[in-house]
């Protein structure tokens, strides 16, 4: 629905910017496709209040409509979507699935709108309406104090395919634009066709950052296998002075001429054959590693550093072999949640979300520090100048520590 709103207003000639609540990679790909602009994460713990305020303020200076997509239910998690809405003083549009519900949807809406007194509500959007009569029954359940802003018809042609880590990446959905167009068309029959009342955002007090990475060239793996990367991480590295050069482990036979390497997460398990067969690039990576040049690899990027990777079907591909050990994709989640990484130049915040397990003789340098319990977090490995772990780190949480990952 966020993507539908964005596409509808974009087609009206309005400039739309979208943010995603929490540490998500896949939803922003869809949302970026809908609005045509990079989508940033807003996370009160991982990024902090000042970072969230700055990102929204910057967007507000040059846009017509800002949409912030929540995560899970409105009050799920700590911090939750409601916390972010309250902090930024933005009204909530609650999207409620109407499947199997009629008048009771009004009671759900009443509970949502009164659960937290300081939270402002724009209204309710009913999703998956089965028929005209179904919507009539839904409306019967609403009282006058709650704004019913419309219903979206149930239509499998506007749903999005999923896999084990969430939605399928936008570039892999061949008819993604047709789905977005159809969803946007449904918005035209709601009360969400005009811009909402304007909101003022304050500018936080921030100091200019130094450029300790000036003149340093960072090679960043980016393709269908390695796509889980925060736009804010890229922005920060550029702000710190780095020159970013992107390459594809799936297609490129050589490494670009760089000082450091960054392998983000993704789906290497879905591309075992091309990754295995790219012997030239793996040879170049080993040479880079042997020269003790920095490499930072997280989650899927770390799996690529191992000797082998086995997918859920039991197929195995040979990876780079820079790190000893192997990984296997499991059907259930093996790691999830916020964690901090204590690194040489300070603590970086991030999160983990993975379905694989690693078997390796390598001894960890340290482990992540979980936010909500005291059990050991994800292992963080250090081998020469290679730092690898399951953690997806948010660089703006500590620019000095992020600098150390890439500085020769």
Tab-separated table of N, CA, C and O in Angstrom, residues 134-213:
chain	number	residue	atom	x	y	z
A	134	UNK	N	-19.083	-6.325	1.068
A	134	UNK	CA	-18.111	-6.480	2.157
A	134	UNK	C	-17.706	-5.111	2.694
A	134	UNK	O	-17.665	-4.891	3.914
A	135	UNK	N	-17.421	-4.164	1.801
A	135	UNK	CA	-17.015	-2.830	2.260
A	135	UNK	C	-18.151	-2.130	2.993
A	135	UNK	O	-17.918	-1.418	3.976
A	136	UNK	N	-19.367	-2.322	2.539
A	136	UNK	CA	-20.507	-1.717	3.230
A	136	UNK	C	-20.576	-2.205	4.680
A	136	UNK	O	-20.826	-1.426	5.607
A	137	UNK	N	-20.343	-3.492	4.880
A	137	UNK	CA	-20.360	-4.037	6.246
A	137	UNK	C	-19.200	-3.517	7.067
A	137	UNK	O	-19.342	-3.259	8.274
A	138	UNK	N	-18.020	-3.366	6.431
A	138	UNK	CA	-16.872	-2.796	7.136
A	138	UNK	C	-17.197	-1.384	7.619
A	138	UNK	O	-16.955	-1.025	8.781
A	139	UNK	N	-17.781	-0.563	6.747
A	139	UNK	CA	-18.091	0.819	7.100
A	139	UNK	C	-19.119	0.887	8.225
A	139	UNK	O	-19.069	1.781	9.077
A	140	UNK	N	-20.038	-0.054	8.262
A	140	UNK	CA	-21.043	-0.085	9.331
A	140	UNK	C	-20.401	-0.151	10.716
A	140	UNK	O	-20.987	0.302	11.705
A	141	UNK	N	-19.225	-0.742	10.814
A	141	UNK	CA	-18.572	-0.919	12.106
A	141	UNK	C	-17.796	0.292	12.592
A	141	UNK	O	-17.277	0.283	13.713
A	142	UNK	N	-17.714	1.353	11.775
A	142	UNK	CA	-16.940	2.533	12.162
A	142	UNK	C	-17.838	3.567	12.845
A	142	UNK	O	-18.970	3.805	12.405
A	143	UNK	N	-17.308	4.176	13.895
A	143	UNK	CA	-18.034	5.306	14.480
A	143	UNK	C	-17.517	6.612	13.874
A	143	UNK	O	-16.533	6.622	13.131
A	144	UNK	N	-18.147	7.711	14.187
A	144	UNK	CA	-17.881	8.976	13.503
A	144	UNK	C	-16.510	9.566	13.828
A	144	UNK	O	-16.006	10.415	13.086
A	145	UNK	N	-15.911	9.172	14.934
A	145	UNK	CA	-14.638	9.800	15.321
A	145	UNK	C	-13.434	9.214	14.596
A	145	UNK	O	-12.323	9.737	14.698
A	146	UNK	N	-13.631	8.121	13.854
A	146	UNK	CA	-12.524	7.493	13.126
A	146	UNK	C	-12.728	7.706	11.635
A	146	UNK	O	-13.807	7.441	11.110
A	147	UNK	N	-11.704	8.186	10.966
A	147	UNK	CA	-11.792	8.464	9.535
A	147	UNK	C	-11.530	7.191	8.729
A	147	UNK	O	-10.411	6.659	8.739
A	148	UNK	N	-12.566	6.726	8.047
A	148	UNK	CA	-12.408	5.611	7.114
A	148	UNK	C	-12.038	6.212	5.758
A	148	UNK	O	-12.823	6.936	5.144
A	149	UNK	N	-10.827	5.918	5.280
A	149	UNK	CA	-10.303	6.574	4.086
A	149	UNK	C	-10.422	5.735	2.826
A	149	UNK	O	-9.988	6.161	1.762
A	150	UNK	N	-11.029	4.552	2.953
A	150	UNK	CA	-11.262	3.761	1.756
A	150	UNK	C	-10.851	2.320	1.911
A	150	UNK	O	-10.242	1.913	2.904
A	151	UNK	N	-11.198	1.532	0.890
A	151	UNK	CA	-10.843	0.124	0.868
A	151	UNK	C	-10.156	-0.249	-0.428
A	151	UNK	O	-10.464	0.302	-1.494
A	152	UNK	N	-9.227	-1.173	-0.346
A	152	UNK	CA	-8.494	-1.661	-1.508
A	152	UNK	C	-9.002	-3.049	-1.862
A	152	UNK	O	-8.964	-3.958	-1.022
A	153	UNK	N	-9.496	-3.252	-3.094
A	153	UNK	CA	-10.045	-4.563	-3.466
A	153	UNK	C	-9.007	-5.671	-3.390
A	153	UNK	O	-7.824	-5.457	-3.672
A	154	UNK	N	-9.457	-6.844	-3.018
A	154	UNK	CA	-8.591	-8.017	-2.978
A	154	UNK	C	-8.217	-8.406	-4.412
A	154	UNK	O	-9.081	-8.597	-5.257
A	155	UNK	N	-6.916	-8.495	-4.686
A	155	UNK	CA	-6.476	-8.770	-6.055
A	155	UNK	C	-5.092	-9.411	-6.021
A	155	UNK	O	-4.109	-8.749	-5.680
A	156	UNK	N	-4.987	-10.687	-6.371
A	156	UNK	CA	-3.674	-11.347	-6.348
A	156	UNK	C	-2.673	-10.727	-7.311
A	156	UNK	O	-1.466	-10.913	-7.159
A	157	UNK	N	-3.147	-9.951	-8.288
A	157	UNK	CA	-2.241	-9.346	-9.270
A	157	UNK	C	-1.447	-8.179	-8.702
A	157	UNK	O	-0.530	-7.682	-9.353
A	158	UNK	N	-1.811	-7.717	-7.501
A	158	UNK	CA	-1.039	-6.643	-6.880
A	158	UNK	C	-0.244	-7.132	-5.668
A	158	UNK	O	0.435	-6.348	-5.015
A	159	UNK	N	-0.336	-8.418	-5.356
A	159	UNK	CA	0.480	-8.958	-4.265
A	159	UNK	C	1.915	-9.130	-4.746
A	159	UNK	O	2.196	-9.105	-5.942
A	160	UNK	N	2.824	-9.313	-3.808
A	160	UNK	CA	4.244	-9.425	-4.144
A	160	UNK	C	4.783	-10.781	-3.712
A	160	UNK	O	4.498	-11.235	-2.606
A	161	UNK	N	5.572	-11.441	-4.560
A	161	UNK	CA	6.119	-12.755	-4.209
A	161	UNK	C	7.136	-12.655	-3.081
A	161	UNK	O	7.810	-11.634	-2.906
A	162	UNK	N	7.265	-13.749	-2.317
A	162	UNK	CA	8.170	-13.784	-1.169
A	162	UNK	C	9.090	-14.988	-1.256
A	162	UNK	O	8.825	-15.960	-1.955
A	163	UNK	N	10.204	-14.887	-0.512
A	163	UNK	CA	11.076	-16.038	-0.287
A	163	UNK	C	11.555	-15.992	1.155
A	163	UNK	O	11.026	-15.226	1.958
A	164	UNK	N	12.573	-16.775	1.516
A	164	UNK	CA	12.840	-17.016	2.931
A	164	UNK	C	13.294	-15.796	3.731
A	164	UNK	O	13.165	-15.781	4.934
A	165	UNK	N	13.809	-14.754	3.099
A	165	UNK	CA	14.193	-13.568	3.859
A	165	UNK	C	13.199	-12.427	3.702
A	165	UNK	O	13.424	-11.338	4.198
A	166	UNK	N	12.088	-12.668	3.010
A	166	UNK	CA	11.087	-11.616	2.822
A	166	UNK	C	10.642	-11.546	1.372
A	166	UNK	O	10.549	-12.556	0.685
A	167	UNK	N	10.388	-10.323	0.909
A	167	UNK	CA	9.951	-10.135	-0.466
A	167	UNK	C	11.063	-10.494	-1.451
A	167	UNK	O	12.242	-10.382	-1.147
A	168	UNK	N	10.647	-10.895	-2.642
A	168	UNK	CA	11.603	-11.085	-3.732
A	168	UNK	C	12.106	-9.713	-4.165
A	168	UNK	O	11.351	-8.743	-4.195
A	169	UNK	N	13.394	-9.604	-4.485
A	169	UNK	CA	13.969	-8.325	-4.873
A	169	UNK	C	13.229	-7.737	-6.077
A	169	UNK	O	12.809	-8.456	-6.984
A	170	UNK	N	13.095	-6.418	-6.067
A	170	UNK	CA	12.306	-5.729	-7.090
A	170	UNK	C	12.747	-6.090	-8.500
A	170	UNK	O	11.908	-6.311	-9.392
A	171	UNK	N	14.045	-6.154	-8.741
A	171	UNK	CA	14.547	-6.424	-10.087
A	171	UNK	C	14.246	-7.840	-10.558
A	171	UNK	O	14.355	-8.134	-11.749
A	172	UNK	N	13.881	-8.722	-9.630
A	172	UNK	CA	13.566	-10.101	-9.999
A	172	UNK	C	12.091	-10.308	-10.318
A	172	UNK	O	11.716	-11.370	-10.822
A	173	UNK	N	11.259	-9.327	-10.010
A	173	UNK	CA	9.816	-9.425	-10.294
A	173	UNK	C	9.592	-8.803	-11.673
A	173	UNK	O	9.579	-7.585	-11.827
A	174	UNK	N	9.422	-9.632	-12.672
A	174	UNK	CA	9.435	-9.149	-14.062
A	174	UNK	C	8.293	-8.181	-14.349
A	174	UNK	O	8.431	-7.290	-15.201
A	175	UNK	N	7.158	-8.334	-13.661
A	175	UNK	CA	6.028	-7.453	-13.913
A	175	UNK	C	5.793	-6.481	-12.758
A	175	UNK	O	4.658	-6.077	-12.488
A	176	UNK	N	6.880	-6.092	-12.095
A	176	UNK	CA	6.759	-5.236	-10.913
A	176	UNK	C	6.032	-3.933	-11.223
A	176	UNK	O	5.176	-3.483	-10.457
A	177	UNK	N	6.322	-3.309	-12.362
A	177	UNK	CA	5.680	-2.031	-12.674
A	177	UNK	C	4.192	-2.201	-12.955
A	177	UNK	O	3.382	-1.330	-12.578
A	178	UNK	N	3.822	-3.304	-13.577
A	178	UNK	CA	2.405	-3.562	-13.814
A	178	UNK	C	1.667	-3.741	-12.491
A	178	UNK	O	0.531	-3.269	-12.323
A	179	UNK	N	2.283	-4.410	-11.537
A	179	UNK	CA	1.669	-4.590	-10.214
A	179	UNK	C	1.516	-3.244	-9.505
A	179	UNK	O	0.498	-2.970	-8.869
A	180	UNK	N	2.563	-2.408	-9.588
A	180	UNK	CA	2.506	-1.097	-8.947
A	180	UNK	C	1.439	-0.218	-9.590
A	180	UNK	O	0.728	0.525	-8.897
A	181	UNK	N	1.330	-0.279	-10.910
A	181	UNK	CA	0.323	0.514	-11.610
A	181	UNK	C	-1.083	0.094	-11.199
A	181	UNK	O	-1.959	0.937	-10.981
A	182	UNK	N	-1.296	-1.190	-11.079
A	182	UNK	CA	-2.619	-1.692	-10.704
A	182	UNK	C	-2.956	-1.293	-9.264
A	182	UNK	O	-4.092	-0.916	-8.963
A	183	UNK	N	-1.964	-1.367	-8.385
A	183	UNK	CA	-2.179	-0.954	-6.993
A	183	UNK	C	-2.447	0.546	-6.907
A	183	UNK	O	-3.312	0.998	-6.154
A	184	UNK	N	-1.701	1.334	-7.690
A	184	UNK	CA	-1.896	2.789	-7.697
A	184	UNK	C	-3.285	3.150	-8.204
A	184	UNK	O	-3.916	4.104	-7.720
A	185	UNK	N	-3.767	2.388	-9.179
A	185	UNK	CA	-5.105	2.647	-9.712
A	185	UNK	C	-6.159	2.504	-8.616
A	185	UNK	O	-7.146	3.260	-8.586
A	186	UNK	N	-5.964	1.554	-7.699
A	186	UNK	CA	-6.931	1.353	-6.616
A	186	UNK	C	-6.966	2.538	-5.663
A	186	UNK	O	-8.013	2.826	-5.048
A	187	UNK	N	-5.846	3.258	-5.513
A	187	UNK	CA	-5.800	4.425	-4.633
A	187	UNK	C	-6.753	5.516	-5.122
A	187	UNK	O	-7.302	6.286	-4.335
A	188	UNK	N	-6.954	5.588	-6.434
A	188	UNK	CA	-7.817	6.624	-7.011
A	188	UNK	C	-9.246	6.555	-6.492
A	188	UNK	O	-9.985	7.543	-6.579
A	189	UNK	N	-9.662	5.417	-5.935
A	189	UNK	CA	-11.031	5.244	-5.447
A	189	UNK	C	-11.113	5.364	-3.924
A	189	UNK	O	-12.104	4.944	-3.314
A	190	UNK	N	-10.065	5.929	-3.321
A	190	UNK	CA	-10.047	6.171	-1.881
A	190	UNK	C	-10.031	7.672	-1.622
A	190	UNK	O	-10.046	8.479	-2.558
A	191	UNK	N	-9.954	8.041	-0.352
A	191	UNK	CA	-9.848	9.458	0.030
A	191	UNK	C	-8.395	9.857	0.252
A	191	UNK	O	-8.109	10.796	1.004
A	192	UNK	N	-7.483	9.142	-0.414
A	192	UNK	CA	-6.051	9.412	-0.253
A	192	UNK	C	-5.448	10.019	-1.517
A	192	UNK	O	-4.251	9.936	-1.730
A	193	UNK	N	-6.265	10.653	-2.321
A	193	UNK	CA	-5.790	11.173	-3.608
A	193	UNK	C	-5.179	12.562	-3.500
A	193	UNK	O	-4.476	13.005	-4.404
A	194	UNK	N	-5.436	13.266	-2.408
A	194	UNK	CA	-4.870	14.603	-2.209
A	194	UNK	C	-3.771	14.556	-1.154
A	194	UNK	O	-3.706	13.638	-0.343
A	195	UNK	N	-2.919	15.570	-1.163
A	195	UNK	CA	-1.856	15.636	-0.171
A	195	UNK	C	-2.438	15.900	1.218
A	195	UNK	O	-3.377	16.685	1.362
A	196	UNK	N	-1.893	15.291	2.242
A	196	UNK	CA	-2.355	15.563	3.607
A	196	UNK	C	-1.851	16.927	4.070
A	196	UNK	O	-1.022	17.550	3.403
A	197	UNK	N	-2.340	17.418	5.211
A	197	UNK	CA	-1.842	18.697	5.737
A	197	UNK	C	-0.325	18.660	5.959
A	197	UNK	O	0.237	17.622	6.318
A	198	UNK	N	0.304	19.794	5.746
A	198	UNK	CA	1.766	19.875	5.871
A	198	UNK	C	2.208	19.756	7.326
A	198	UNK	O	1.486	20.125	8.246
A	199	UNK	N	3.415	19.238	7.501
A	199	UNK	CA	4.025	19.087	8.821
A	199	UNK	C	5.412	19.714	8.781
A	199	UNK	O	6.136	19.597	7.782
A	200	UNK	N	5.786	20.384	9.853
A	200	UNK	CA	7.118	20.994	9.934
A	200	UNK	C	8.074	20.037	10.634
A	200	UNK	O	7.732	19.423	11.644
A	201	UNK	N	9.295	19.926	10.085
A	201	UNK	CA	10.341	19.108	10.701
A	201	UNK	C	11.496	20.013	11.109
A	201	UNK	O	11.893	20.899	10.350
A	202	UNK	N	12.033	19.786	12.295
A	202	UNK	CA	13.135	20.614	12.788
A	202	UNK	C	14.469	20.052	12.329
A	202	UNK	O	14.616	18.851	12.102
A	203	UNK	N	15.438	20.947	12.201
A	203	UNK	CA	16.790	20.552	11.782
A	203	UNK	C	17.654	20.299	13.015
A	203	UNK	O	17.797	21.187	13.858
A	204	UNK	N	18.224	19.115	13.145
A	204	UNK	CA	19.081	18.845	14.311
A	204	UNK	C	20.411	19.578	14.186
A	204	UNK	O	20.841	19.940	13.085
A	205	UNK	N	21.040	19.786	15.317
A	205	UNK	CA	22.368	20.416	15.318
A	205	UNK	C	23.417	19.345	15.066
A	205	UNK	O	23.623	18.440	15.872
A	206	UNK	N	24.070	19.424	13.912
A	206	UNK	CA	25.095	18.440	13.558
A	206	UNK	C	26.375	19.147	13.150
A	206	UNK	O	26.342	20.227	12.548
A	207	UNK	N	27.497	18.530	13.482
A	207	UNK	CA	28.803	19.077	13.118
A	207	UNK	C	29.292	18.415	11.831
A	207	UNK	O	29.079	17.216	11.622
A	208	UNK	N	29.955	19.181	10.953
A	208	UNK	CA	30.516	18.578	9.730
A	208	UNK	C	31.519	17.488	10.076
A	208	UNK	O	32.294	17.618	11.039
A	209	UNK	N	31.517	16.410	9.311
A	209	UNK	CA	32.439	15.309	9.558
A	209	UNK	C	33.769	15.548	8.844
A	209	UNK	O	33.807	16.149	7.763
A	210	UNK	N	34.874	15.076	9.430
A	210	UNK	CA	36.157	15.114	8.711
A	210	UNK	C	36.147	14.123	7.564
A	210	UNK	O	35.178	13.375	7.384
A	211	UNK	N	37.223	14.082	6.785
A	211	UNK	CA	37.303	13.179	5.638
A	211	UNK	C	38.524	12.252	5.756
A	211	UNK	O	39.464	12.314	4.956
A	212	UNK	N	38.493	11.351	6.737
A	212	UNK	CA	39.632	10.444	6.931
A	212	UNK	C	39.799	9.424	5.811
A	212	UNK	O	40.828	8.756	5.733
A	213	UNK	N	38.777	9.275	4.944
A	213	UNK	CA	38.874	8.332	3.828
A	213	UNK	C	39.160	9.037	2.501
A	213	UNK	O	39.030	8.433	1.432
